[in-house]
Coordinates of N, CA and C in Angstrom, one line a residue:
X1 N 12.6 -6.1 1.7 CA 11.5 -5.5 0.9 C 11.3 -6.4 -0.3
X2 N 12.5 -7.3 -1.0 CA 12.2 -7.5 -1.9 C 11.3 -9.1 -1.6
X3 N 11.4 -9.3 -1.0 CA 11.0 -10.6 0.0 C 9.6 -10.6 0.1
X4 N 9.0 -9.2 0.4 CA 7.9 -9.0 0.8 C 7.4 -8.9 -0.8
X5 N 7.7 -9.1 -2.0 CA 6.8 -9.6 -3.0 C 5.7 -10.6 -3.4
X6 N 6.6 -11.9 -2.8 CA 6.0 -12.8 -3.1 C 5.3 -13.5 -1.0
X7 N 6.0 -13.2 -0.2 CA 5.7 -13.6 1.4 C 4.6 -12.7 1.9
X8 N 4.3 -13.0 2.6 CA 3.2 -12.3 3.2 C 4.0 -11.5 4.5
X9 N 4.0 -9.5 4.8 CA 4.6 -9.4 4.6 C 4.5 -9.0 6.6
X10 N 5.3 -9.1 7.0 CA 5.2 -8.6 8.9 C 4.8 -6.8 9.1
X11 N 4.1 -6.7 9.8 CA 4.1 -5.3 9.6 C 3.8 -4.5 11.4
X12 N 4.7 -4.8 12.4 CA 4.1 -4.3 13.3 C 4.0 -2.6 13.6
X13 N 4.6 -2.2 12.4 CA 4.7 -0.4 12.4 C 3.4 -0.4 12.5
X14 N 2.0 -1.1 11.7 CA 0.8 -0.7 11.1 C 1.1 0.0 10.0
X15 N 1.8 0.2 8.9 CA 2.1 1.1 7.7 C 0.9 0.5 6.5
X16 N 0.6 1.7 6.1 CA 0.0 1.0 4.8 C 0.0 2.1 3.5
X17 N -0.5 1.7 2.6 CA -0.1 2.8 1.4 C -1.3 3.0 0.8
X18 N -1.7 4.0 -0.1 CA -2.6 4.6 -0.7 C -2.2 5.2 -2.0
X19 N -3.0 4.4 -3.3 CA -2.3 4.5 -4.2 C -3.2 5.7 -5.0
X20 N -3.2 6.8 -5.8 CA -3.6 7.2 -6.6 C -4.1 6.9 -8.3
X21 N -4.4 7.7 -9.3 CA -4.9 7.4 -10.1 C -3.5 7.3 -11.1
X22 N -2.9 6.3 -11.8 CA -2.2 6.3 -12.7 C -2.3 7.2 -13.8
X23 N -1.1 7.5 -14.1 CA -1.0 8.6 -15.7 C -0.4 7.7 -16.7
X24 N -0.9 7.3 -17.4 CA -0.2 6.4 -18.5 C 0.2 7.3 -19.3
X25 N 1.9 7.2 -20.0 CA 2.3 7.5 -21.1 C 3.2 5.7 -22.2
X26 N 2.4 5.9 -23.1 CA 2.4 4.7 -24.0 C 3.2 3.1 -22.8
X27 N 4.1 2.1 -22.8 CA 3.9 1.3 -21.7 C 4.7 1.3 -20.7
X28 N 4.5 3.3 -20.1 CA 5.2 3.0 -18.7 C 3.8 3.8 -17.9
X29 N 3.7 3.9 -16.6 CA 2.9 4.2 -16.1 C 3.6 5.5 -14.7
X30 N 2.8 6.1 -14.4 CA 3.4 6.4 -13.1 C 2.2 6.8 -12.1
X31 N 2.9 6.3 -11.1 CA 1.7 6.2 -9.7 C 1.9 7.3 -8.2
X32 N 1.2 8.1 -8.1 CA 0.9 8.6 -7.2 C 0.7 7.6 -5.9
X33 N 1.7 7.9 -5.0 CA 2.0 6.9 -4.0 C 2.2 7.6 -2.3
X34 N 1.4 7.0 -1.1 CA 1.3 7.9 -0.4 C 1.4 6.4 0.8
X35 N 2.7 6.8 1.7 CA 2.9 5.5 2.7 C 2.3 6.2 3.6
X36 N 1.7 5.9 4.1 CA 0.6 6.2 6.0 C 1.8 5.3 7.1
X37 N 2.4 6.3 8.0 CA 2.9 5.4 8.9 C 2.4 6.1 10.2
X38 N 1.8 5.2 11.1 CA 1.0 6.2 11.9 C 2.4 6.9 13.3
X39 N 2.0 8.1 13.6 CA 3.2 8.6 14.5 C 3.4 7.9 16.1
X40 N 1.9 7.1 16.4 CA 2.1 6.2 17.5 C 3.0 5.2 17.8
X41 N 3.9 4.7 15.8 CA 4.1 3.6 15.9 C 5.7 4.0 15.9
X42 N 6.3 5.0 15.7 CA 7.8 5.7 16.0 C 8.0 6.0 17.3
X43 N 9.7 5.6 17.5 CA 9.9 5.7 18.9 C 10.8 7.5 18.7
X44 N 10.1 8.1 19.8 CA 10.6 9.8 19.8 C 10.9 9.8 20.9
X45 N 12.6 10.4 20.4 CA 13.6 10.4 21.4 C 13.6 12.0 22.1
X46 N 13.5 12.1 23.3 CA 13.8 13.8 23.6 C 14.9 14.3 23.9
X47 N 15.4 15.6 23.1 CA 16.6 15.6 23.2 C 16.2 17.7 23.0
X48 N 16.5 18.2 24.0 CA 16.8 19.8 24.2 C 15.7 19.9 23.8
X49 N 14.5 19.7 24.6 CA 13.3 20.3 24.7 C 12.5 20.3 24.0
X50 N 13.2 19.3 22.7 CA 12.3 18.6 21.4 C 12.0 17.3 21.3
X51 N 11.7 16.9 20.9 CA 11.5 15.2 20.1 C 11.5 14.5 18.9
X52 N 12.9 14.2 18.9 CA 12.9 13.5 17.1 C 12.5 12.2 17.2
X53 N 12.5 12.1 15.7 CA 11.7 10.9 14.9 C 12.4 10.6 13.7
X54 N 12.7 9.8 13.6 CA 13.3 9.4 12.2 C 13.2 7.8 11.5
X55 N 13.3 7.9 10.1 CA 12.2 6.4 9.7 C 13.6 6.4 8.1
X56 N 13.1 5.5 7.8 CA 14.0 5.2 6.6 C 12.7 4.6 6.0
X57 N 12.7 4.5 4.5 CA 11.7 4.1 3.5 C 12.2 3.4 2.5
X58 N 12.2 2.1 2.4 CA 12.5 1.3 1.3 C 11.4 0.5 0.0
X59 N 11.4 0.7 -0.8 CA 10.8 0.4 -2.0 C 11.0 -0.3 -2.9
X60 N 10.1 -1.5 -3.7 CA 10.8 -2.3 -5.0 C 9.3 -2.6 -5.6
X61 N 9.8 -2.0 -6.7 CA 8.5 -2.9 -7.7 C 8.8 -4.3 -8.3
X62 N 7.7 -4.6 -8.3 CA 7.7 -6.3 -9.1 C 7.0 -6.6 -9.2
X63 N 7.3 -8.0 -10.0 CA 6.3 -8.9 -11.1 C 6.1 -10.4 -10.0
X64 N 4.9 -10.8 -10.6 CA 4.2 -12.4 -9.8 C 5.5 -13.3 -10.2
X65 N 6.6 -13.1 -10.5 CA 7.7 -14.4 -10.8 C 8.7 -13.9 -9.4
X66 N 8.3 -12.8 -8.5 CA 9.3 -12.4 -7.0 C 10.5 -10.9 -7.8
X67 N 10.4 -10.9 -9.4 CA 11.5 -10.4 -9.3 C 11.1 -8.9 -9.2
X68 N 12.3 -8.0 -8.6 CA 11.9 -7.1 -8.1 C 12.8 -6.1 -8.6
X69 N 12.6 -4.6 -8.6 CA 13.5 -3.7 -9.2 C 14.8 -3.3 -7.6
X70 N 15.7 -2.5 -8.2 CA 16.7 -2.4 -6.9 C 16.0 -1.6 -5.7
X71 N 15.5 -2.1 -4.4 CA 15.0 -1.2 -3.7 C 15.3 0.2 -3.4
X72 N 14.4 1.7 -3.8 CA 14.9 2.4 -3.9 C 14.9 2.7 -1.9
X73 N 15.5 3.8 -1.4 CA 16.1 4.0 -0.4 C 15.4 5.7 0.3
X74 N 14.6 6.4 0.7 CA 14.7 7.7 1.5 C 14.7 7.9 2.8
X75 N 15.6 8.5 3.4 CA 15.5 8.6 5.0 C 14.6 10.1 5.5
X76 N 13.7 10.1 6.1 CA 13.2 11.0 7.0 C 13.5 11.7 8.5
X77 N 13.5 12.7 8.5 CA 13.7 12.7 10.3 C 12.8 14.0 10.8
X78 N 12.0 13.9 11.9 CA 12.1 15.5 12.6 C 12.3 15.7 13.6
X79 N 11.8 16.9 13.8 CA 12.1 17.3 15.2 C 11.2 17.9 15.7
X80 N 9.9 17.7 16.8 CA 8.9 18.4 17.3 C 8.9 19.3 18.7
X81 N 8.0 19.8 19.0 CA 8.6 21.1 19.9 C 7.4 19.6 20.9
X82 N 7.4 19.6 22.1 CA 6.4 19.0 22.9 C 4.6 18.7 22.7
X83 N 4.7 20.4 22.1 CA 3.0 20.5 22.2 C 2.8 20.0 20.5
X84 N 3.9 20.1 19.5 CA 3.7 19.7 18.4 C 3.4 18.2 18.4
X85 N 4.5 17.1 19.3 CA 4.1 16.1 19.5 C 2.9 15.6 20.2
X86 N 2.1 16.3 21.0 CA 0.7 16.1 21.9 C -0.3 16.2 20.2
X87 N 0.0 16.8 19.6 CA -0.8 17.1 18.1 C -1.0 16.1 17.4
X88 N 0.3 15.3 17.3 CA 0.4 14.6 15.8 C 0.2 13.1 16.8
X89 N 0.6 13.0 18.0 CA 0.1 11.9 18.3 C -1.6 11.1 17.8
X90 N -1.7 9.8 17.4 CA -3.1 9.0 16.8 C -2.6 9.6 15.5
X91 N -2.1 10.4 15.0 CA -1.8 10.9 13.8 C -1.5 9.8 12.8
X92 N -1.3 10.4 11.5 CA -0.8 9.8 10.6 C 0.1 10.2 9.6
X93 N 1.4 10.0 9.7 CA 2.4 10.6 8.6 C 2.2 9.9 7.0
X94 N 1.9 11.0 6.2 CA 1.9 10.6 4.5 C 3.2 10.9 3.8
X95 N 4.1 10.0 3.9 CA 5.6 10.1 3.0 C 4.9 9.5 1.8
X96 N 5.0 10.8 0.5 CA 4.3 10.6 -0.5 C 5.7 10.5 -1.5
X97 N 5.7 9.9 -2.7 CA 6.5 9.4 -3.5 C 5.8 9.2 -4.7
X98 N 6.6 9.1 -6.0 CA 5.9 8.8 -7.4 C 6.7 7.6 -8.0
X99 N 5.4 6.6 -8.3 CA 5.6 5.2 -8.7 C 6.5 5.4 -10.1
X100 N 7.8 5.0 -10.7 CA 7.4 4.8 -12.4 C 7.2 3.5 -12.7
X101 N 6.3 2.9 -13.3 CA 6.1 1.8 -14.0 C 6.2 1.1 -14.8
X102 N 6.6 -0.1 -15.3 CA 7.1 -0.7 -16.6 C 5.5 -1.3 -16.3
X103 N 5.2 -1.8 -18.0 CA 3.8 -3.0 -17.8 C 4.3 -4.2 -17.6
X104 N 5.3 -4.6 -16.8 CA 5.6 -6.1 -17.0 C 5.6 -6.0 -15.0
X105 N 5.4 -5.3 -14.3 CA 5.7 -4.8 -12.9 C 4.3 -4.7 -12.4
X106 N 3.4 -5.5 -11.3 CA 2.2 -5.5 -11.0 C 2.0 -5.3 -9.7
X107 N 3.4 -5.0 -9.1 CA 3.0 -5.2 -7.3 C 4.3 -4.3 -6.7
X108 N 3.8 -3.5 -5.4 CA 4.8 -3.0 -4.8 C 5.2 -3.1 -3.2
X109 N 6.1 -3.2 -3.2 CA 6.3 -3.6 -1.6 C 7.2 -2.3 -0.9
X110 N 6.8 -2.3 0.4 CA 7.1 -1.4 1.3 C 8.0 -1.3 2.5
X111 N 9.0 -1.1 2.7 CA 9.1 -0.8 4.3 C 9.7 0.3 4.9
X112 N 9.1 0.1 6.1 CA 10.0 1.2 6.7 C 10.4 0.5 8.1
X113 N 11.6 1.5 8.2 CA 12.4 1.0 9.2 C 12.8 2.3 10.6
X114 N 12.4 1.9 11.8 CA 12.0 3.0 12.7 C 13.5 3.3 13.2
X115 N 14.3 4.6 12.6 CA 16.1 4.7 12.8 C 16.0 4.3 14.7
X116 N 15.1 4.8 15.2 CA 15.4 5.0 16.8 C 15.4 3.8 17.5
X117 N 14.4 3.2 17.3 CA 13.4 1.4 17.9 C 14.4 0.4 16.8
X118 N 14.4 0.8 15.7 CA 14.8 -0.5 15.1 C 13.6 -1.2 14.6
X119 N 12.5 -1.0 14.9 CA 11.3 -1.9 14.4 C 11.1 -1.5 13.3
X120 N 10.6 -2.6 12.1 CA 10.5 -2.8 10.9 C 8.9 -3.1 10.9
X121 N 8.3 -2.5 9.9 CA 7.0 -2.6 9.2 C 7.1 -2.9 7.5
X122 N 6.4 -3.7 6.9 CA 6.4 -4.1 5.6 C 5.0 -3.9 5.1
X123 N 4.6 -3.5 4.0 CA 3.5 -3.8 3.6 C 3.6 -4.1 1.8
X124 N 2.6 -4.8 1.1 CA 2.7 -4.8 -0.4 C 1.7 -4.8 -0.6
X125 N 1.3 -3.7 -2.5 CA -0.2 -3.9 -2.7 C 0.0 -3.8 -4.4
X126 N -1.2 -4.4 -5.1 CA -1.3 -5.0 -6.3 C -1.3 -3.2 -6.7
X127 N -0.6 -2.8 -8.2 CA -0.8 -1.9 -8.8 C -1.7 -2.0 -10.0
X128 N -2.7 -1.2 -10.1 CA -4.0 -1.2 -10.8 C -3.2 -1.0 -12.7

């Protein structure tokens, strides 16, 4: 993730983010933050008549010199009944999160990581 600051970044999940409108309090900011990772791109394992999914979410903010804050870390998982999964398939999962911002911090980078496949998606985008 923190790589994906300054590189351009691989993304075969398709993941991308959707940032909201900032709340400034004097020079920190915080951002309304929403990762889209689509449910086509997770592998769901069947297990007792369900289907789990589980994804890990990694995060780091930073500045145009690469340097980056400690990537923060959330794991997800679920479990869908069959007809839940016929639903959410083309779907799109929003793991929403809140940015905090220093003003010296202009870019944020993303990944997630699919617990089941192992395939990795990256994405990064300028903060307004």
């Amino acid at each position: 993730v923190l790589a994906n600051l300054l590189l351009e970044p691989a993304n075969p999940l398709s993941i991308s983010v959707v940032l909201d409108k900032a709340v400034v309090d004097g020079d920190k900011k915080t951002i309304p933050m929403k990762i889209m990772i689509p449910v086509n791109s997770l592998k769901l394992i069947p297990d007792k008549g369900e289907y789990a999914a589980a994804f890990t979410v990694f995060i780091t903010i930073g500045d145009a010199g690469g340097n980056g804050s400690e990537p923060s870390r959330q794991e997800q998982s679920f479990r869908w009944s069959e007809a839940a999964v016929a639903q959410v398939k083309g779907k799109t999962i929003g793991f929403a999160v809140s940015l905090e911002v220093s003003a010296d911090r202009d870019r944020v980078s993303v990944g997630v990581l699919d617990q089941y496949s192992g395939a990795a998606g990256f994405t990064r985008t300028m903060l307004q």
